[in-house]
XYZ file of C-alpha atoms in Angstrom:
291
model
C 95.676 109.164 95.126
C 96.934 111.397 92.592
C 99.049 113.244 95.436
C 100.526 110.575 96.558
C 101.918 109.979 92.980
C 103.016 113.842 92.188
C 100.762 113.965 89.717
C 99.661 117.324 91.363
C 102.020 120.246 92.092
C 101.883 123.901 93.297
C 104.261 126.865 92.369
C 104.026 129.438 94.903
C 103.456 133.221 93.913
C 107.101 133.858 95.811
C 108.740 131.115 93.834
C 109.097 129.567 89.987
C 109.938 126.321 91.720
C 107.656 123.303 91.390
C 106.711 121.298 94.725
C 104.408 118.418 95.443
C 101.053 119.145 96.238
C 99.830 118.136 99.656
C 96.089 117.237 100.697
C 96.711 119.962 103.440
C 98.355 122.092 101.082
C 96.988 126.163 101.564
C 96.480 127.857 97.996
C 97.209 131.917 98.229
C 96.179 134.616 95.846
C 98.856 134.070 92.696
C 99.836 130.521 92.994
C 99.790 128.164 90.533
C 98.570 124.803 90.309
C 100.398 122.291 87.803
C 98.591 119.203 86.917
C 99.870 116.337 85.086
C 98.464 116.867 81.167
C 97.199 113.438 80.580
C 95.302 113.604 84.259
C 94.269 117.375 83.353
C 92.870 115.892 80.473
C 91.051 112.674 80.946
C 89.323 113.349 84.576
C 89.536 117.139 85.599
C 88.954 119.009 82.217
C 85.013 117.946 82.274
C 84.577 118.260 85.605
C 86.046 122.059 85.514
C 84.501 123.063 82.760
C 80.902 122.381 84.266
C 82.043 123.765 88.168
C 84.537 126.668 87.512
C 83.663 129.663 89.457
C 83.768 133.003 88.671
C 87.253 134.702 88.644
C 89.409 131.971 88.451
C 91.829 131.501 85.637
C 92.677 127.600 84.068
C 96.229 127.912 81.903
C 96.326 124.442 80.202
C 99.262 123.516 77.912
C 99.313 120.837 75.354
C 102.413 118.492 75.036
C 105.328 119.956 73.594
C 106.562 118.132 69.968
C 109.072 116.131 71.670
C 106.851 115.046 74.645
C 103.685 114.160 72.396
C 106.381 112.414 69.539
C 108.145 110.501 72.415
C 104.601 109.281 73.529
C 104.015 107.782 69.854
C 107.351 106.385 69.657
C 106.208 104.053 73.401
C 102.958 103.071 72.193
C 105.017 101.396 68.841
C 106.957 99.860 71.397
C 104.103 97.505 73.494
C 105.707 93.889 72.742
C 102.989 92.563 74.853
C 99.914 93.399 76.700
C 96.955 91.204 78.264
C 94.142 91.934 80.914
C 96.806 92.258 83.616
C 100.532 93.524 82.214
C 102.104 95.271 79.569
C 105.871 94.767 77.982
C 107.424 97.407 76.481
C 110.623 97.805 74.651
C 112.381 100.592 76.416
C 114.308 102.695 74.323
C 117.530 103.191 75.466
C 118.225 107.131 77.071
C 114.811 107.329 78.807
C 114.786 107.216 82.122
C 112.253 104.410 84.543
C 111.319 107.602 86.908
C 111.739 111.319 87.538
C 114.886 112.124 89.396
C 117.338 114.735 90.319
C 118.756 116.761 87.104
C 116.200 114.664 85.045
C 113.038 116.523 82.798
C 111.868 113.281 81.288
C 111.366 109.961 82.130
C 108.789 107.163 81.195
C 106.499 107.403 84.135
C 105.425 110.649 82.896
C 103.920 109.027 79.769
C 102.073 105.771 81.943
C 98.689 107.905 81.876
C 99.052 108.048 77.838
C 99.897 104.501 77.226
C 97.059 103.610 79.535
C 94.529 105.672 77.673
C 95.466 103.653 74.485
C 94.492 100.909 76.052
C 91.848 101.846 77.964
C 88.859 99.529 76.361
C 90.946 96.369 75.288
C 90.985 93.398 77.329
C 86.974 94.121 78.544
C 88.560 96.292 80.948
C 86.205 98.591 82.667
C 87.143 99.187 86.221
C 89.112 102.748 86.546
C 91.706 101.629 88.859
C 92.644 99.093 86.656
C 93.231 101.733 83.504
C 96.555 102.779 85.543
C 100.063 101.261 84.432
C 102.602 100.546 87.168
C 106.211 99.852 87.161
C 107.049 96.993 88.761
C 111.069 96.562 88.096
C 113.585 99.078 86.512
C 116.060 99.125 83.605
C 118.750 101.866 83.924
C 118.381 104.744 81.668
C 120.807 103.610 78.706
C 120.095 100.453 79.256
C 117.072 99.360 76.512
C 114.657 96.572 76.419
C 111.666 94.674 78.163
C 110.319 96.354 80.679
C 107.094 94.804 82.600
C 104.145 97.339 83.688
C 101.408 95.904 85.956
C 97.520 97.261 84.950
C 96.260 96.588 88.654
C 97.275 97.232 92.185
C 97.154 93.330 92.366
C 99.162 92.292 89.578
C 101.700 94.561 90.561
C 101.706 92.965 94.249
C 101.888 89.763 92.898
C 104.981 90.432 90.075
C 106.671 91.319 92.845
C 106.230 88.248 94.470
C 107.393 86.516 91.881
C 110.934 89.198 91.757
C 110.992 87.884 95.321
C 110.911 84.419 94.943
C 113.312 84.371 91.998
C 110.823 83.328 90.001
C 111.484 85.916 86.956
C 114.268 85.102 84.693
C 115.871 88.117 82.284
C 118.227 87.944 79.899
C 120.284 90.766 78.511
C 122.744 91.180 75.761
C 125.979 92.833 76.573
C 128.436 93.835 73.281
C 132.186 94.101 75.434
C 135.797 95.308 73.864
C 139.225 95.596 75.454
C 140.035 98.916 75.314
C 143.284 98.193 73.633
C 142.168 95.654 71.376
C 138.244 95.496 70.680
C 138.614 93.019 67.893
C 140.117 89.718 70.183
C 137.580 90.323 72.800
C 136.341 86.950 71.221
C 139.045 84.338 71.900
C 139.650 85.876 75.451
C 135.802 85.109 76.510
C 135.410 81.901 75.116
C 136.687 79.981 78.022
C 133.778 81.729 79.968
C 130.723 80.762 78.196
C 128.561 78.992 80.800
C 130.347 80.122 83.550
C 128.977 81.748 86.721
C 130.251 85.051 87.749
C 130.495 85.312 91.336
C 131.377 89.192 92.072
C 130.190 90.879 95.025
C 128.108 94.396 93.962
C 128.694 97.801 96.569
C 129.269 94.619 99.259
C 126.702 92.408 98.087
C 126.649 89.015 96.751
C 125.814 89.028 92.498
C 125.701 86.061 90.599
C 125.541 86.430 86.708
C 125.112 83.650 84.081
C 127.665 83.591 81.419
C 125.539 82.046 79.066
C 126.732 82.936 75.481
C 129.449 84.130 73.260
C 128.947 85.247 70.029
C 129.695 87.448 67.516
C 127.391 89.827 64.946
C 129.269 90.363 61.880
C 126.922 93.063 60.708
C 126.880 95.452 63.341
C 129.089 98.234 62.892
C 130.781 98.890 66.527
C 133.758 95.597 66.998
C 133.682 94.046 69.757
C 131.838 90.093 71.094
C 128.325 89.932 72.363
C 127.172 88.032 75.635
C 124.311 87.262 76.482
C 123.799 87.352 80.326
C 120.890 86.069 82.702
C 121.486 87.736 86.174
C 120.339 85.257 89.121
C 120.544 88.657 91.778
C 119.280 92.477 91.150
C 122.019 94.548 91.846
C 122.242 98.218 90.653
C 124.901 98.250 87.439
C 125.262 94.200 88.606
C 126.220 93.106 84.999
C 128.425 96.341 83.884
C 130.142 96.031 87.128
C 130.704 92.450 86.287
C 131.771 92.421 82.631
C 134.564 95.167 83.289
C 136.048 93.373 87.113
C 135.509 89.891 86.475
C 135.775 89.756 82.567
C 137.794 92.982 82.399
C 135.517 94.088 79.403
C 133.711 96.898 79.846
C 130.238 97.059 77.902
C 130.507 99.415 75.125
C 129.638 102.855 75.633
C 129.855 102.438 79.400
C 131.583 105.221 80.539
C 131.351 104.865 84.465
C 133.164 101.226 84.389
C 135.554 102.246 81.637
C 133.856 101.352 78.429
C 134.508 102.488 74.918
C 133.349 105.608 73.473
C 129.933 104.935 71.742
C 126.752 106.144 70.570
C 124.692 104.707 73.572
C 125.284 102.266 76.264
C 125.198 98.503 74.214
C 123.732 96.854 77.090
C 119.623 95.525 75.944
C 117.345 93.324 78.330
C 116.125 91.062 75.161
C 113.920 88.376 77.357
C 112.188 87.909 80.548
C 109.806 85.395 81.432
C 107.464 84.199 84.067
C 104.902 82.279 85.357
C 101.816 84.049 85.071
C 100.036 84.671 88.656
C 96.653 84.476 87.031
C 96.998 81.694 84.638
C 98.128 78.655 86.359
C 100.419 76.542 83.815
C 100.595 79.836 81.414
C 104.343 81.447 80.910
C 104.479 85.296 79.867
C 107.473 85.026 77.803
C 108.667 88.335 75.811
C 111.727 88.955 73.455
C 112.484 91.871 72.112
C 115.808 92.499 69.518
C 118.082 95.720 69.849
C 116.233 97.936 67.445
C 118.714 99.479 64.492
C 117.661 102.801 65.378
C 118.762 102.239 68.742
């Protein structure tokens, strides 16, 4: 199991490079194995310690500062957690999963989480001690983000994604380019409106379904709040800078004003809970100031 998630990997003695382990993988004289540190930790450590034979060498290294103060800064951020999913609050430059050119992304810090919450809930099973994602945000975008705490409810959130049954709402803070402060008066007409805007050749629908404005916050521009009725990738940047011709602040790629981050935060999703018949699991979570 933990191979198939890359929790396990193997630097050759010919090579600094890190590859996934495989069960058939051959271990020669000088290479190294790399384990994941919260895995390392909670399951191997003991069972080392007492079966170690002679002449073998265990490295371990802790979490660095960042790592271990960027695994803090997630547990603050549960919004929500019962026997079968947890919400967090995503901060906004982290991405979902490990990818090309990235060194840090949330999935590395699921084992942590899940250790903090290993005994709530009457929760005793193993496999169910393991947090799954189950849907993505994109790495500056911030906000809810659902992890499933079983094989099963993961299978069946994704039945719901499926049958449309999981509603999201995002807030979106757009500018002209040229003139950031009447953004206002030139979106009005489209509150409540459906954008229909095909996405890389596929149909996108996106709920207009406020306009408003935030006196306090410092960066000018008008806040929408969208609900997207399809999934796809960059579906509501793509849609505030073609069809409204606003770009979403800080959005570089679609022609958005310079910024300190991407203003773009999933504040709500809700859905019918698959274990709970008649029970909603409805989260909100406000763009932090810090963000």
């Amino acid at each position: 199991t933990q191979l198939r998630k890359r929790k396990i990997r193997l630097q050759s003695a010919t090579t600094s490079s890190l590859q996934a382990a495989r069960a058939n993988s051959l271990l020669l004289q000088g290479s190294v194995v790399a384990i994941d540190a919260h895995l390392f930790r909670s399951k191997l450590q003991p069972l080392i310690a007492q079966q170690v034979e002679q002449g073998m060498t265990i490295q371990g290294q802790n979490l660095t500062t960042a790592q271990d103060k960027r695994l803090q800064q997630l547990k603050r951020c549960i919004a929500h957690q019962d026997a079968q999913f947890v919400v967090l609050n995503k901060p906004h430059g982290l991405a979902v999963q490990d990818g090309s050119g990235l060194n840090d992304s949330l999935a590395r810090y699921l084992p942590g989480i899940a250790e903090s919450l290993r005994n709530d809930h009457n929760i005793e099973q193993e496999e169910e001690q393991q947090l799954r994602l189950v849907h993505r945000l994109d790495k500056e975008t911030s906000g809810v983000l659902v992890l499933a705490r079983s094989r099963l409810a993961a299978a069946k959130f994704s039945e719901l994604l499926r049958n449309g049954a999981v509603h999201k709402t995002y807030n979106a803070l757009v500018a002209s380019t040229s003139t950031p402060n009447a953004s206002y008066s030139s979106l009005e007409n489209f509150e409540g409106r459906e954008i229909k805007l095909p996405v890389n050749g596929k149909p996108a629908q996106t709920l207009v379904e406020r306009v408003f404005k935030q006196n306090h916050h410092t960066q000018p521009g008008t806040w929408l709040q969208l609900r997207p009725h399809t999934g796809r990738k960059h579906q509501l940047r793509v849609h505030c800078a073609q069809e409204l011709g606003m770009p979403i602040v800080g959005d570089a790629k679609y022609g958005g004003r310079p910024a300190d981050r991407l203003y773009l935060h999933a504040k709500r999703i809700r859905f019918p809970d698959p274990f709970t018949p008649e029970r909603f699991i409805d989260v909100s979570c406000e763009l932090k100031s810090s963000e």
